[in-house]
PDB file of C-alpha atoms in Angstrom:
ATOM      1  CA  MET A   1      -0.031  -0.031   0.112  1.00 49.00           C
ATOM      2  CA  SER A   2       1.284   3.387  -0.800  1.00 47.00           C
ATOM      3  CA  ASP A   3       0.358   7.025  -1.210  1.00 46.00           C
ATOM      4  CA  ALA A   4      -0.292   8.497  -4.685  1.00 41.00           C
ATOM      5  CA  SER A   5      -3.156   8.725  -6.840  1.00 37.00           C
ATOM      6  CA  GLU A   6      -5.195   5.884  -8.234  1.00 37.00           C
ATOM      7  CA  GLU A   7      -2.413   3.628  -6.875  1.00 38.00           C
ATOM      8  CA  ALA A   8      -3.720   0.083  -7.395  1.00 35.00           C
ATOM      9  CA  GLY A   9      -1.664  -2.952  -7.656  1.00 34.00           C
ATOM     10  CA  ARG A  10       0.085  -1.918  -4.719  1.00 37.00           C
ATOM     11  CA  PRO A  11       3.018  -3.838  -3.308  1.00 33.00           C
ATOM     12  CA  GLY A  12       2.122  -6.751  -1.096  1.00 33.00           C
ATOM     13  CA  VAL A  13      -1.513  -6.773  -2.246  1.00 34.00           C
ATOM     14  CA  GLY A  14      -2.550  -9.634  -4.581  1.00 34.00           C
ATOM     15  CA  GLU A  15      -0.481 -11.264  -7.377  1.00 31.00           C
ATOM     16  CA  GLY A  16       1.174  -9.338 -10.075  1.00 34.00           C
ATOM     17  CA  ALA A  17       1.204  -6.271  -8.046  1.00 46.00           C
ATOM     18  CA  ALA A  18       2.244  -3.285 -10.299  1.00 45.00           C
ATOM     19  CA  TRP A  19       4.451  -1.732  -7.640  1.00 49.00           C
ATOM     20  CA  SER A  20       5.885  -5.045  -5.978  1.00 53.00           C
ATOM     21  CA  GLY A  21       9.505  -5.569  -5.441  1.00 56.00           C
ATOM     22  CA  ARG A  22      12.331  -3.024  -5.499  1.00 55.00           C
ATOM     23  CA  GLU A  23      11.761  -1.970  -9.182  1.00 57.00           C
ATOM     24  CA  GLY A  24       8.002  -1.509  -8.526  1.00 54.00           C
ATOM     25  CA  ALA A  25       8.665   0.601  -5.488  1.00 53.00           C
ATOM     26  CA  GLN A  26      11.073   2.757  -7.330  1.00 58.00           C
ATOM     27  CA  ALA A  27       8.639   3.146 -10.204  1.00 60.00           C
ATOM     28  CA  PHE A  28       6.073   4.161  -7.568  1.00 62.00           C
ATOM     29  CA  ALA A  29       8.300   6.816  -6.201  1.00 63.00           C
ATOM     30  CA  ALA A  30       8.622   8.431  -9.601  1.00 71.00           C
ATOM     31  CA  VAL A  31       4.818   9.017  -9.931  1.00 81.00           C
ATOM     32  CA  GLU A  32       4.126  12.795 -10.360  1.00 89.00           C
ATOM     33  CA  ALA A  33       0.640  12.899  -8.392  1.00 93.00           C
ATOM     34  CA  ALA A  34      -0.028  16.478  -9.258  1.00 97.00           C
ATOM     35  CA  THR A  35      -3.803  16.023  -9.172  1.00 98.00           C
ATOM     36  CA  ASP A  36      -3.476  14.653  -5.566  1.00 97.00           C
ATOM     37  CA  TRP A  37      -1.257  17.540  -4.487  1.00 98.00           C
ATOM     38  CA  LEU A  38      -4.009  19.904  -5.639  1.00 98.00           C
ATOM     39  CA  LEU A  39      -7.175  18.271  -4.671  1.00 98.00           C
ATOM     40  CA  GLY A  40      -6.151  15.501  -2.313  1.00 98.00           C
ATOM     41  CA  TYR A  41      -3.349  15.729   0.181  1.00 98.00           C
ATOM     42  CA  PRO A  42      -3.825  19.522   1.135  1.00 98.00           C
ATOM     43  CA  PHE A  43      -7.417  18.600   2.177  1.00 98.00           C
ATOM     44  CA  VAL A  44      -6.458  15.467   4.012  1.00 98.00           C
ATOM     45  CA  PHE A  45      -4.061  17.793   6.017  1.00 98.00           C
ATOM     46  CA  ARG A  46      -6.712  20.413   6.540  1.00 98.00           C
ATOM     47  CA  ALA A  47      -9.098  17.676   8.054  1.00 98.00           C
ATOM     48  CA  LEU A  48      -6.424  16.457  10.273  1.00 98.00           C
ATOM     49  CA  SER A  49      -5.358  19.761  11.495  1.00 98.00           C
ATOM     50  CA  ARG A  50      -8.912  20.451  12.912  1.00 97.00           C
ATOM     51  CA  ARG A  51      -8.513  17.551  15.369  1.00 97.00           C
ATOM     52  CA  LEU A  52      -4.856  16.767  15.706  1.00 97.00           C
ATOM     53  CA  ARG A  53      -2.376  18.649  18.019  1.00 95.00           C
ATOM     54  CA  ALA A  54       1.223  19.196  17.091  1.00 94.00           C
ATOM     55  CA  ASP A  55       2.444  16.764  19.732  1.00 91.00           C
ATOM     56  CA  GLN A  56       0.221  13.841  18.896  1.00 98.00           C
ATOM     57  CA  VAL A  57       0.723  10.631  16.911  1.00 98.00           C
ATOM     58  CA  LEU A  58      -0.491  10.282  13.296  1.00 98.00           C
ATOM     59  CA  VAL A  59      -0.303   6.999  11.517  1.00 98.00           C
ATOM     60  CA  ASP A  60      -0.017   6.962   7.743  1.00 98.00           C
ATOM     61  CA  TYR A  61      -1.513   3.724   6.819  1.00 98.00           C
ATOM     62  CA  GLY A  62      -0.290   2.751   3.432  1.00 96.00           C
ATOM     63  CA  CYS A  63       2.716   5.232   3.625  1.00 95.00           C
ATOM     64  CA  GLY A  64       4.592   3.999   0.503  1.00 91.00           C
ATOM     65  CA  PRO A  65       7.947   5.765  -0.024  1.00 90.00           C
ATOM     66  CA  GLY A  66       7.052   8.325   2.627  1.00 94.00           C
ATOM     67  CA  GLN A  67       6.658  11.623   0.645  1.00 93.00           C
ATOM     68  CA  VAL A  68       3.012  12.413   2.004  1.00 96.00           C
ATOM     69  CA  ALA A  69       3.899  11.329   5.521  1.00 97.00           C
ATOM     70  CA  ASP A  70       6.987  13.552   5.372  1.00 97.00           C
ATOM     71  CA  GLN A  71       4.854  16.638   4.391  1.00 97.00           C
ATOM     72  CA  ALA A  72       2.364  15.729   7.099  1.00 97.00           C
ATOM     73  CA  VAL A  73       5.091  16.050   9.645  1.00 97.00           C
ATOM     74  CA  ARG A  74       6.262  19.403   8.295  1.00 96.00           C
ATOM     75  CA  ARG A  75       2.792  20.839   7.880  1.00 96.00           C
ATOM     76  CA  LEU A  76       0.979  19.461  10.992  1.00 97.00           C
ATOM     77  CA  GLY A  77       3.954  19.194  13.441  1.00 96.00           C
ATOM     78  CA  ALA A  78       2.663  15.836  14.548  1.00 97.00           C
ATOM     79  CA  ARG A  79       4.726  12.604  15.427  1.00 98.00           C
ATOM     80  CA  VAL A  80       4.028  10.633  12.156  1.00 98.00           C
ATOM     81  CA  VAL A  81       4.388   6.795  11.925  1.00 98.00           C
ATOM     82  CA  GLY A  82       4.350   5.239   8.612  1.00 98.00           C
ATOM     83  CA  VAL A  83       3.030   1.572   8.009  1.00 97.00           C
ATOM     84  CA  ASP A  84       2.894  -0.364   4.647  1.00 96.00           C
ATOM     85  CA  THR A  85       2.647  -3.984   3.463  1.00 94.00           C
ATOM     86  CA  SER A  86       5.731  -3.589   1.335  1.00 91.00           C
ATOM     87  CA  PRO A  87       9.205  -4.046   2.761  1.00 93.00           C
ATOM     88  CA  GLU A  88      10.685  -2.409  -0.400  1.00 91.00           C
ATOM     89  CA  MET A  89       8.532   0.661   0.020  1.00 90.00           C
ATOM     90  CA  LEU A  90       9.616   0.991   3.597  1.00 94.00           C
ATOM     91  CA  ALA A  91      13.398   0.594   2.684  1.00 91.00           C
ATOM     92  CA  LEU A  92      12.827   3.491   0.108  1.00 90.00           C
ATOM     93  CA  ALA A  93      11.099   5.543   2.955  1.00 91.00           C
ATOM     94  CA  ARG A  94      13.827   4.880   5.499  1.00 93.00           C
ATOM     95  CA  GLY A  95      16.489   5.794   3.051  1.00 91.00           C
ATOM     96  CA  ALA A  96      14.816   9.082   1.863  1.00 90.00           C
ATOM     97  CA  GLY A  97      15.799  11.107   4.953  1.00 90.00           C
ATOM     98  CA  THR A  98      12.108  12.022   5.848  1.00 93.00           C
ATOM     99  CA  ALA A  99      10.944  13.526   8.916  1.00 96.00           C
ATOM    100  CA  VAL A 100       8.849  10.676   9.738  1.00 97.00           C
ATOM    101  CA  ALA A 101       9.404   9.176  13.349  1.00 96.00           C
ATOM    102  CA  GLU A 102       9.337   5.514  12.397  1.00 97.00           C
ATOM    103  CA  TYR A 103       8.052   2.856  10.004  1.00 97.00           C
ATOM    104  CA  HIS A 104       6.381  -0.350  10.550  1.00 98.00           C
ATOM    105  CA  LEU A 105       5.548  -3.348   8.275  1.00 97.00           C
ATOM    106  CA  VAL A 106       1.938  -4.752   8.012  1.00 97.00           C
ATOM    107  CA  GLU A 107       2.077  -8.480   8.203  1.00 97.00           C
ATOM    108  CA  ASN A 108      -1.094 -10.603   8.099  1.00 96.00           C
ATOM    109  CA  GLY A 109      -3.146  -7.501   8.206  1.00 96.00           C
ATOM    110  CA  ARG A 110      -1.619  -6.135  11.415  1.00 98.00           C
ATOM    111  CA  ALA A 111       0.858  -3.235  11.828  1.00 98.00           C
ATOM    112  CA  THR A 112       3.620  -4.942  13.558  1.00 98.00           C
ATOM    113  CA  GLY A 113       5.006  -3.289  16.768  1.00 97.00           C
ATOM    114  CA  LEU A 114       2.085  -0.822  17.179  1.00 98.00           C
ATOM    115  CA  PRO A 115      -0.282  -1.469  20.091  1.00 98.00           C
ATOM    116  CA  ASP A 116      -4.023  -0.876  20.310  1.00 98.00           C
ATOM    117  CA  GLY A 117      -5.136   2.698  20.563  1.00 98.00           C
ATOM    118  CA  CYS A 118      -1.660   4.142  19.978  1.00 98.00           C
ATOM    119  CA  ALA A 119      -2.715   6.664  17.362  1.00 98.00           C
ATOM    120  CA  ASP A 120      -4.438  10.141  17.790  1.00 98.00           C
ATOM    121  CA  ALA A 121      -5.340  10.063  14.138  1.00 98.00           C
ATOM    122  CA  VAL A 122      -4.876   7.920  10.909  1.00 98.00           C
ATOM    123  CA  MET A 123      -4.834   8.875   7.393  1.00 98.00           C
ATOM    124  CA  CYS A 124      -5.129   6.388   4.631  1.00 98.00           C
ATOM    125  CA  ASN A 125      -4.352   7.634   0.983  1.00 97.00           C
ATOM    126  CA  HIS A 126      -5.500   5.565  -1.957  1.00 95.00           C
ATOM    127  CA  VAL A 127      -5.234   2.306  -0.443  1.00 95.00           C
ATOM    128  CA  LEU A 128      -8.832   1.241  -1.355  1.00 96.00           C
ATOM    129  CA  ALA A 129      -7.775   1.090  -5.002  1.00 94.00           C
ATOM    130  CA  SER A 130      -5.523  -1.921  -4.109  1.00 92.00           C
ATOM    131  CA  LEU A 131      -8.213  -3.984  -2.462  1.00 96.00           C
ATOM    132  CA  PRO A 132     -10.184  -6.539  -4.434  1.00 96.00           C
ATOM    133  CA  THR A 133     -12.910  -7.589  -2.061  1.00 97.00           C
ATOM    134  CA  GLU A 134     -15.161  -6.164   0.601  1.00 98.00           C
ATOM    135  CA  ASP A 135     -13.535  -8.465   3.113  1.00 98.00           C
ATOM    136  CA  ALA A 136     -10.095  -6.923   2.320  1.00 97.00           C
ATOM    137  CA  VAL A 137     -11.605  -3.336   2.794  1.00 98.00           C
ATOM    138  CA  LEU A 138     -13.222  -4.309   6.028  1.00 98.00           C
ATOM    139  CA  ALA A 139      -9.927  -5.806   7.365  1.00 98.00           C
ATOM    140  CA  VAL A 140      -8.131  -2.652   6.619  1.00 98.00           C
ATOM    141  CA  PHE A 141     -10.709  -0.484   8.353  1.00 98.00           C
ATOM    142  CA  THR A 142     -10.767  -2.884  11.386  1.00 98.00           C
ATOM    143  CA  GLU A 143      -6.913  -2.437  11.718  1.00 98.00           C
ATOM    144  CA  VAL A 144      -7.119   1.271  11.371  1.00 98.00           C
ATOM    145  CA  HIS A 145      -9.806   1.271  14.049  1.00 98.00           C
ATOM    146  CA  ARG A 146      -7.552  -0.902  16.316  1.00 98.00           C
ATOM    147  CA  LEU A 147      -4.832   1.636  15.982  1.00 98.00           C
ATOM    148  CA  LEU A 148      -6.985   4.719  16.950  1.00 98.00           C
ATOM    149  CA  ARG A 149      -7.817   5.590  20.511  1.00 98.00           C
ATOM    150  CA  PRO A 150     -11.646   6.014  21.062  1.00 98.00           C
ATOM    151  CA  GLY A 151     -13.072   9.164  19.426  1.00 98.00           C
ATOM    152  CA  ALA A 152      -9.891   9.766  17.329  1.00 98.00           C
ATOM    153  CA  PRO A 153     -10.244  10.788  13.620  1.00 98.00           C
ATOM    154  CA  PHE A 154      -9.744   8.727  10.441  1.00 99.00           C
ATOM    155  CA  VAL A 155      -9.268  10.707   7.107  1.00 98.00           C
ATOM    156  CA  LEU A 156      -9.450   8.549   3.977  1.00 98.00           C
ATOM    157  CA  LEU A 157      -8.588   9.755   0.486  1.00 98.00           C
ATOM    158  CA  ALA A 158      -9.912   7.959  -2.644  1.00 98.00           C
ATOM    159  CA  THR A 159     -10.608   8.413  -6.286  1.00 97.00           C
ATOM    160  CA  ASP A 160     -14.124   8.229  -7.490  1.00 97.00           C
ATOM    161  CA  PRO A 161     -14.478   5.430 -10.182  1.00 96.00           C
ATOM    162  CA  ASP A 162     -17.516   7.252 -11.652  1.00 95.00           C
ATOM    163  CA  CYS A 163     -15.047   9.719 -13.128  1.00 96.00           C
ATOM    164  CA  GLY A 164     -13.819   7.274 -15.616  1.00 93.00           C
ATOM    165  CA  GLY A 165     -12.359   8.488 -18.932  1.00 91.00           C
ATOM    166  CA  MET A 166     -11.331  11.951 -17.916  1.00 95.00           C
ATOM    167  CA  ASP A 167      -7.822  13.113 -18.818  1.00 95.00           C
ATOM    168  CA  TYR A 168      -6.719  14.465 -15.515  1.00 98.00           C
ATOM    169  CA  ALA A 169      -3.320  16.163 -15.025  1.00 97.00           C
ATOM    170  CA  SER A 170      -1.697  13.178 -13.578  1.00 96.00           C
ATOM    171  CA  LEU A 171      -4.100  10.241 -13.599  1.00 95.00           C
ATOM    172  CA  ARG A 172      -6.876   8.523 -15.638  1.00 95.00           C
ATOM    173  CA  ILE A 173      -9.561   6.335 -13.852  1.00 95.00           C
ATOM    174  CA  GLY A 174     -11.076   3.484 -15.781  1.00 93.00           C
ATOM    175  CA  ALA A 175     -12.838   3.871 -19.205  1.00 89.00           C
ATOM    176  CA  ALA A 176     -15.205   6.626 -20.199  1.00 89.00           C
ATOM    177  CA  GLY A 177     -18.771   5.711 -19.433  1.00 88.00           C
ATOM    178  CA  GLY A 178     -17.606   2.719 -17.333  1.00 88.00           C
ATOM    179  CA  VAL A 179     -19.900   1.609 -14.579  1.00 91.00           C
ATOM    180  CA  TYR A 180     -18.029  -0.483 -11.904  1.00 95.00           C
ATOM    181  CA  ARG A 181     -19.263  -2.690  -9.181  1.00 96.00           C
ATOM    182  CA  PRO A 182     -17.391  -2.564  -5.757  1.00 97.00           C
ATOM    183  CA  GLY A 183     -14.021  -4.353  -6.130  1.00 97.00           C
ATOM    184  CA  GLU A 184     -14.344  -4.643  -9.802  1.00 97.00           C
ATOM    185  CA  PRO A 185     -11.062  -4.294 -11.693  1.00 95.00           C
ATOM    186  CA  LEU A 186     -10.462  -1.228 -13.822  1.00 93.00           C
ATOM    187  CA  THR A 187      -7.396   0.044 -15.367  1.00 93.00           C
ATOM    188  CA  GLY A 188      -5.805   3.299 -14.412  1.00 92.00           C
ATOM    189  CA  ARG A 189      -3.062   5.429 -15.700  1.00 92.00           C
ATOM    190  CA  LEU A 190      -0.459   7.387 -13.691  1.00 93.00           C
ATOM    191  CA  ARG A 191       1.791  10.214 -15.030  1.00 93.00           C
ATOM    192  CA  ARG A 192       5.488   9.787 -13.997  1.00 90.00           C
ATOM    193  CA  THR A 193       7.727  12.830 -13.283  1.00 89.00           C
ATOM    194  CA  ASP A 194       9.388  12.213 -16.601  1.00 91.00           C
ATOM    195  CA  GLY A 195       6.070  12.840 -18.426  1.00 92.00           C
ATOM    196  CA  SER A 196       5.533   9.226 -19.424  1.00 92.00           C
ATOM    197  CA  TRP A 197       2.469   7.267 -18.311  1.00 92.00           C
ATOM    198  CA  GLN A 198       2.109   3.776 -16.669  1.00 89.00           C
ATOM    199  CA  GLU A 199      -0.985   1.584 -16.642  1.00 88.00           C
ATOM    200  CA  VAL A 200      -1.934   0.049 -13.449  1.00 87.00           C
ATOM    201  CA  ARG A 201      -4.773  -2.271 -12.342  1.00 89.00           C
ATOM    202  CA  ASN A 202      -6.980  -0.811  -9.719  1.00 91.00           C
ATOM    203  CA  HIS A 203     -10.158  -1.945  -7.945  1.00 96.00           C
ATOM    204  CA  ALA A 204     -13.260   0.201  -8.058  1.00 97.00           C
ATOM    205  CA  TRP A 205     -14.790   1.315  -4.798  1.00 98.00           C
ATOM    206  CA  PRO A 206     -17.637   3.682  -5.454  1.00 97.00           C
ATOM    207  CA  VAL A 207     -17.563   6.450  -2.902  1.00 97.00           C
ATOM    208  CA  ALA A 208     -21.188   5.840  -1.864  1.00 97.00           C
ATOM    209  CA  VAL A 209     -20.316   2.474  -0.479  1.00 98.00           C
ATOM    210  CA  ILE A 210     -17.510   3.686   1.757  1.00 98.00           C
ATOM    211  CA  PRO A 211     -19.561   5.033   4.770  1.00 98.00           C
ATOM    212  CA  ALA A 212     -21.502   1.836   5.361  1.00 98.00           C
ATOM    213  CA  LEU A 213     -18.296  -0.162   5.382  1.00 98.00           C
ATOM    214  CA  LEU A 214     -16.769   2.293   8.052  1.00 98.00           C
ATOM    215  CA  GLU A 215     -19.684   1.976  10.174  1.00 98.00           C
ATOM    216  CA  ARG A 216     -19.603  -1.782  10.083  1.00 98.00           C
ATOM    217  CA  THR A 217     -16.002  -1.705  11.479  1.00 98.00           C
ATOM    218  CA  GLY A 218     -16.857   0.660  14.449  1.00 98.00           C
ATOM    219  CA  PHE A 219     -16.624   4.166  13.062  1.00 98.00           C
ATOM    220  CA  ARG A 220     -19.125   6.992  13.455  1.00 98.00           C
ATOM    221  CA  ASP A 221     -19.836  10.528  12.335  1.00 98.00           C
ATOM    222  CA  VAL A 222     -18.845   9.649   8.696  1.00 98.00           C
ATOM    223  CA  ALA A 223     -18.830  12.515   6.254  1.00 98.00           C
ATOM    224  CA  GLN A 224     -17.579  13.028   2.827  1.00 98.00           C
ATOM    225  CA  HIS A 225     -16.278  16.085   0.816  1.00 98.00           C
ATOM    226  CA  ARG A 226     -15.221  16.412  -2.834  1.00 98.00           C
ATOM    227  CA  PRO A 227     -12.505  19.237  -3.073  1.00 98.00           C
ATOM    228  CA  SER A 228     -12.684  21.648  -5.836  1.00 98.00           C
ATOM    229  CA  VAL A 229     -10.023  23.661  -7.691  1.00 98.00           C
ATOM    230  CA  ASP A 230     -11.506  26.874  -6.345  1.00 98.00           C
ATOM    231  CA  GLU A 231     -11.060  25.571  -2.822  1.00 98.00           C
ATOM    232  CA  ALA A 232      -7.489  24.399  -3.691  1.00 98.00           C
ATOM    233  CA  ALA A 233      -6.579  27.846  -4.859  1.00 96.00           C
ATOM    234  CA  THR A 234      -6.385  28.978  -1.095  1.00 94.00           C
ATOM    235  CA  LEU A 235      -5.004  25.684   0.182  1.00 97.00           C
ATOM    236  CA  ALA A 236      -2.605  23.966  -2.251  1.00 98.00           C
ATOM    237  CA  ASP A 237       0.789  25.195  -3.182  1.00 97.00           C
ATOM    238  CA  PRO A 238       0.400  28.458  -5.338  1.00 98.00           C
ATOM    239  CA  GLU A 239       3.055  27.370  -7.824  1.00 98.00           C
ATOM    240  CA  LEU A 240       1.283  24.103  -8.592  1.00 98.00           C
ATOM    241  CA  VAL A 241      -2.235  25.916  -8.583  1.00 98.00           C
ATOM    242  CA  ASN A 242      -0.932  28.197 -11.246  1.00 98.00           C
ATOM    243  CA  SER A 243       0.985  25.653 -13.290  1.00 97.00           C
ATOM    244  CA  ARG A 244      -1.952  24.235 -15.303  1.00 97.00           C
ATOM    245  CA  THR A 245      -5.475  25.158 -16.258  1.00 97.00           C
ATOM    246  CA  TRP A 246      -6.924  21.984 -14.634  1.00 98.00           C
ATOM    247  CA  GLU A 247      -9.741  21.711 -17.067  1.00 98.00           C
ATOM    248  CA  ALA A 248     -10.701  18.116 -16.167  1.00 98.00           C
ATOM    249  CA  GLU A 249     -10.330  18.741 -12.401  1.00 98.00           C
ATOM    250  CA  ARG A 250     -12.635  21.652 -12.730  1.00 98.00           C
ATOM    251  CA  ALA A 251     -15.173  19.830 -14.782  1.00 98.00           C
ATOM    252  CA  ARG A 252     -15.371  16.829 -12.611  1.00 97.00           C
ATOM    253  CA  PRO A 253     -13.230  16.682  -9.445  1.00 98.00           C
ATOM    254  CA  PRO A 254     -12.096  13.022  -9.085  1.00 98.00           C
ATOM    255  CA  LEU A 255     -11.025  12.787  -5.502  1.00 98.00           C
ATOM    256  CA  VAL A 256     -13.197  12.352  -2.314  1.00 98.00           C
ATOM    257  CA  ILE A 257     -12.155  12.943   1.304  1.00 98.00           C
ATOM    258  CA  THR A 258     -13.978  10.699   3.862  1.00 98.00           C
ATOM    259  CA  THR A 259     -13.826  11.523   7.544  1.00 98.00           C
ATOM    260  CA  ALA A 260     -14.852   9.315  10.487  1.00 98.00           C
ATOM    261  CA  SER A 261     -14.268   8.999  14.258  1.00 98.00           C
ATOM    262  CA  ALA A 262     -13.461   5.730  15.993  1.00 98.00           C
ATOM    263  CA  ALA A 263     -16.415   4.674  18.235  1.00 95.00           C
TER     264      ALA A 263
END
């Protein structure tokens, strides 16, 4: 599991994972993720900042090579702990000199070395796209709930599979006109920092099904928000905001932030 946009085939999840092994981890680290840095991560940080103090613990579940976790430290001042299913991703993160406090491997669905209720907040960015079944989603949500202290916030970033066929700045989600059932495979494209594109196999999780799955695993106060380019103009990096016209992102914003609290 790893941070970026539309990141399916994540390392350690399923056979033939697009980002598995050392080469896959390095390829993942080269994903541009411009759309995410406009309409995703700044809004995740904003949601967390409303309920997380600078001295508290934030777990990044599915941290990948650690770039987003690193920015969370710098923007929120929290003590950030990264967890991932991929040893190769964690090796890259540890070698990148991030400000992240520590990293832990997820084995058999459990973040090793982290006790129950250790987190004051958890963020989980684009992990759902790697999960092929409802049981797999419920297992991730259950582990996140285990890590959170009672009442603590969970912030989840996901792409909307109903936005298929749109040419976003750094991603494409499925096919135009595609209608996807929960967990159904769909092909995405991610833009690399060198301008090339990579196809990846994702799984569709319509945003409308997420609240019920969270409630089944002990979460409450579930809310969803779809960030817009106009909102991002006051929140994202100004240089990024002004770097493109963001026509597709304006026409149909593809990212949804879901927030919830551990009961």
